[in-house]
Short mmCIF file of C-alpha atoms in Angstrom, two decimals:
data_model
loop_
_atom_site.label_atom_id
_atom_site.label_comp_id
_atom_site.label_asym_id
_atom_site.label_seq_id
_atom_site.Cartn_x
_atom_site.Cartn_y
_atom_site.Cartn_z
CA UNK A 1 -59.53 78.67 -105.56
CA UNK A 2 -59.22 81.93 -107.51
CA UNK A 3 -55.61 82.29 -106.33
CA UNK A 4 -54.75 78.78 -107.48
CA UNK A 5 -56.44 79.33 -110.84
CA UNK A 6 -54.48 82.57 -111.26
CA UNK A 7 -51.24 80.77 -110.42
CA UNK A 8 -52.17 78.06 -112.91
CA UNK A 9 -52.63 80.63 -115.66
CA UNK A 10 -49.29 82.22 -114.80
CA UNK A 11 -47.59 78.83 -114.83
CA UNK A 12 -49.11 77.89 -118.17
CA UNK A 13 -48.14 81.27 -119.59
CA UNK A 14 -44.61 80.69 -118.40
CA UNK A 15 -44.54 77.36 -120.14
CA UNK A 16 -45.79 78.96 -123.33
CA UNK A 17 -43.00 81.54 -123.45
CA UNK A 18 -40.13 79.30 -122.40
CA UNK A 19 -38.31 77.64 -125.30
CA UNK A 20 -39.03 73.93 -125.37
CA UNK A 21 -36.21 71.73 -124.19
CA UNK A 22 -35.75 68.35 -125.71
CA UNK A 23 -35.65 65.98 -122.75
CA UNK A 24 -36.79 62.39 -122.63
CA UNK A 25 -39.64 60.83 -124.48
CA UNK A 26 -41.47 57.65 -123.59
CA UNK A 27 -39.27 54.71 -124.56
CA UNK A 28 -35.97 56.53 -123.99
CA UNK A 29 -33.33 55.24 -121.59
CA UNK A 30 -32.98 57.67 -118.68
CA UNK A 31 -29.55 58.49 -117.42
CA UNK A 32 -28.57 57.72 -113.88
CA UNK A 33 -27.36 60.52 -111.63
CA UNK A 34 -25.53 61.28 -108.43
CA UNK A 35 -27.34 64.01 -106.52
CA UNK A 36 -27.11 65.19 -102.92
CA UNK A 37 -29.90 64.11 -100.63
CA UNK A 38 -31.18 66.14 -97.70
CA UNK A 39 -29.26 63.82 -95.36
CA UNK A 40 -26.00 64.88 -97.02
CA UNK A 41 -25.46 61.55 -98.78
CA UNK A 42 -25.24 61.11 -102.53
CA UNK A 43 -28.04 59.13 -104.16
CA UNK A 44 -28.12 57.46 -107.56
CA UNK A 45 -30.66 55.13 -109.13
CA UNK A 46 -28.03 52.40 -109.08
CA UNK A 47 -28.21 52.45 -105.27
CA UNK A 48 -31.55 50.68 -105.52
CA UNK A 49 -30.52 47.15 -106.37
CA UNK A 50 -33.80 45.29 -105.87
CA UNK A 51 -36.34 47.70 -107.36
CA UNK A 52 -38.38 47.25 -110.51
CA UNK A 53 -38.34 50.94 -111.36
CA UNK A 54 -38.71 54.46 -110.02
CA UNK A 55 -41.21 57.25 -109.69
CA UNK A 56 -38.98 60.28 -110.31
CA UNK A 57 -40.73 63.50 -109.28
CA UNK A 58 -39.33 66.95 -109.97
CA UNK A 59 -40.81 69.05 -107.19
CA UNK A 60 -39.84 71.83 -104.82
CA UNK A 61 -40.65 73.70 -101.63
CA UNK A 62 -42.18 76.95 -102.76
CA UNK A 63 -44.56 76.14 -105.60
CA UNK A 64 -48.28 76.08 -104.69
CA UNK A 65 -48.82 73.16 -107.05
CA UNK A 66 -45.97 71.20 -105.47
CA UNK A 67 -47.46 71.92 -102.05
CA UNK A 68 -50.88 70.81 -103.22
CA UNK A 69 -49.43 67.53 -104.47
CA UNK A 70 -47.06 66.91 -101.55
CA UNK A 71 -49.33 64.50 -99.66
CA UNK A 72 -50.04 62.61 -102.88
CA UNK A 73 -46.31 62.27 -103.60
CA UNK A 74 -45.80 60.94 -100.07
CA UNK A 75 -48.69 58.52 -100.58
CA UNK A 76 -47.17 57.25 -103.84
CA UNK A 77 -43.99 56.26 -102.03
CA UNK A 78 -45.90 54.53 -99.24
CA UNK A 79 -48.04 52.69 -101.78
CA UNK A 80 -45.36 51.66 -104.25
CA UNK A 81 -41.92 51.57 -102.61
CA UNK A 82 -42.70 48.14 -101.18
CA UNK A 83 -43.86 47.01 -104.63
CA UNK A 84 -40.58 48.00 -106.24
CA UNK A 85 -41.31 51.54 -107.40
CA UNK A 86 -39.98 54.06 -104.85
CA UNK A 87 -40.36 57.81 -105.21
CA UNK A 88 -37.19 59.75 -105.97
CA UNK A 89 -37.87 63.48 -105.50
CA UNK A 90 -35.60 66.06 -107.11
CA UNK A 91 -35.66 69.81 -106.56
CA UNK A 92 -34.68 71.37 -109.89
CA UNK A 93 -34.71 75.05 -108.94
CA UNK A 94 -31.84 77.49 -108.55
CA UNK A 95 -31.96 78.55 -104.88
CA UNK A 96 -30.62 81.98 -105.79
CA UNK A 97 -33.59 82.53 -108.06
CA UNK A 98 -35.96 81.02 -105.47
CA UNK A 99 -34.51 81.11 -101.91
CA UNK A 100 -37.40 79.06 -100.52
CA UNK A 101 -35.93 76.12 -102.47
CA UNK A 102 -32.51 76.31 -100.82
CA UNK A 103 -30.87 73.07 -99.67
CA UNK A 104 -31.36 74.11 -96.03
CA UNK A 105 -35.07 74.70 -96.60
CA UNK A 106 -35.33 71.35 -98.38
CA UNK A 107 -33.82 69.70 -95.31
CA UNK A 108 -36.32 71.46 -93.05
CA UNK A 109 -39.32 70.47 -95.18
CA UNK A 110 -38.25 66.83 -95.48
CA UNK A 111 -37.77 66.59 -91.71
CA UNK A 112 -41.00 68.42 -90.93
CA UNK A 113 -43.09 66.23 -93.24
CA UNK A 114 -41.24 63.00 -92.52
CA UNK A 115 -40.38 62.17 -96.10
CA UNK A 116 -39.85 58.44 -96.59
CA UNK A 117 -38.03 59.00 -99.89
CA UNK A 118 -34.90 60.90 -100.92
CA UNK A 119 -35.28 64.59 -101.66
CA UNK A 120 -32.36 65.50 -103.91
CA UNK A 121 -31.05 68.82 -105.14
CA UNK A 122 -29.99 69.19 -108.78
CA UNK A 123 -27.36 71.84 -108.14
CA UNK A 124 -26.14 72.02 -111.74
CA UNK A 125 -29.64 71.52 -113.20
CA UNK A 126 -28.05 69.10 -115.68
CA UNK A 127 -30.41 66.25 -114.74
CA UNK A 128 -33.43 68.53 -115.02
CA UNK A 129 -32.33 69.47 -118.53
CA UNK A 130 -31.59 65.85 -119.46
CA UNK A 131 -35.04 64.73 -118.35
CA UNK A 132 -36.73 67.77 -119.87
CA UNK A 133 -38.69 68.66 -116.75
CA UNK A 134 -40.64 71.85 -117.27
CA UNK A 135 -42.75 72.19 -114.15
CA UNK A 136 -43.06 71.28 -110.52
CA UNK A 137 -44.35 68.70 -110.03
CA UNK A 138 -43.36 66.76 -113.17
CA UNK A 139 -43.24 62.96 -113.01
CA UNK A 140 -41.19 60.36 -114.88
CA UNK A 141 -42.00 56.69 -114.27
CA UNK A 142 -39.01 54.54 -115.11
CA UNK A 143 -38.90 50.77 -115.55
CA UNK A 144 -35.65 49.03 -114.73
CA UNK A 145 -34.61 46.71 -117.56
CA UNK A 146 -31.48 44.98 -118.76
CA UNK A 147 -31.03 47.80 -121.28
CA UNK A 148 -31.37 50.54 -118.65
CA UNK A 149 -34.08 52.60 -117.01
CA UNK A 150 -36.78 52.96 -119.64
CA UNK A 151 -39.08 55.99 -119.47
CA UNK A 152 -42.62 54.60 -119.41
CA UNK A 153 -44.69 57.60 -118.37
CA UNK A 154 -44.15 61.37 -118.36
CA UNK A 155 -46.44 64.07 -116.99
CA UNK A 156 -48.82 64.85 -114.18
CA UNK A 157 -49.65 62.80 -111.09
CA UNK A 158 -53.36 63.10 -111.80
CA UNK A 159 -55.88 65.48 -113.34
CA UNK A 160 -56.79 67.22 -110.10
CA UNK A 161 -54.44 70.09 -109.20
CA UNK A 162 -56.69 71.19 -106.35
CA UNK A 163 -57.29 67.68 -105.00
CA UNK A 164 -61.04 68.14 -104.92
CA UNK A 165 -62.29 65.65 -107.52
CA UNK A 166 -63.73 62.37 -106.34
CA UNK A 167 -63.41 60.94 -109.84
CA UNK A 168 -59.86 62.08 -110.55
CA UNK A 169 -57.78 60.19 -113.09
CA UNK A 170 -54.67 58.92 -111.30
CA UNK A 171 -52.16 58.80 -114.14
CA UNK A 172 -49.11 57.71 -112.16
CA UNK A 173 -50.93 55.08 -110.13
CA UNK A 174 -52.49 53.65 -113.27
CA UNK A 175 -49.13 53.57 -115.05
CA UNK A 176 -47.28 51.89 -112.18
CA UNK A 177 -50.11 49.40 -111.63
CA UNK A 178 -49.91 48.46 -115.29
CA UNK A 179 -46.15 47.92 -115.08
CA UNK A 180 -46.50 45.78 -111.97
CA UNK A 181 -49.18 43.72 -113.70
CA UNK A 182 -47.09 43.36 -116.84
CA UNK A 183 -49.66 45.23 -118.89
CA UNK A 184 -49.43 48.03 -121.44
CA UNK A 185 -49.79 51.58 -120.11
CA UNK A 186 -52.76 53.17 -121.83
CA UNK A 187 -51.85 56.81 -121.12
CA UNK A 188 -48.09 57.27 -121.35
CA UNK A 189 -47.89 61.06 -121.39
CA UNK A 190 -49.89 63.96 -119.98
CA UNK A 191 -49.26 67.68 -119.50
CA UNK A 192 -47.58 68.52 -116.22
CA UNK A 193 -49.33 71.52 -114.68
CA UNK A 194 -47.25 73.43 -112.17
CA UNK A 195 -44.73 76.18 -111.59
CA UNK A 196 -41.99 76.79 -114.11
CA UNK A 197 -38.43 75.68 -113.37
CA UNK A 198 -36.33 78.46 -111.87
CA UNK A 199 -33.15 78.30 -113.97
CA UNK A 200 -29.79 79.76 -113.13
CA UNK A 201 -28.98 82.97 -114.92
CA UNK A 202 -26.52 82.55 -117.74
CA UNK A 203 -22.97 83.70 -116.94
#
């Protein structure tokens, strides 16, 4: 627990010193993308013709927070893909800066864990910048509308980084349930707690 708390403090400190990117806000229209999946195929949101929206999760291999949330990310896809809100996982990190997040290691992890959702690599980090992701994991719940994919929730999966609380607040589940029910989302944004994004070094 002490190790995780220490990592949390480091992550928060990293967030404090990194200049804030703009990124999406709730109500914005999120851009589509074409990113390489671990199976070698290119995936875009437009591939999903029949869905109602997406649970876009910026996550990665190496981060202790991402590891702690991995089973919960997998559970979100199993719970909501059939209801029209599949998980789309994106690794935002530069594999040179963090070799554990290389494409080959992403392939190994997805196969080992049996991911039921795409695990994409943002090689240029352009999508990560566009969304404004600042941590792993960092979630964006999108609702598919005639105007585009509207950002309806941004932030953490829940309020339990260590997965020990019996009374945890499940932000993403609550948000998606509200969208499915046609209701207003009460909490549309929370602070994503996790590891900082490992950006490419400037040329």
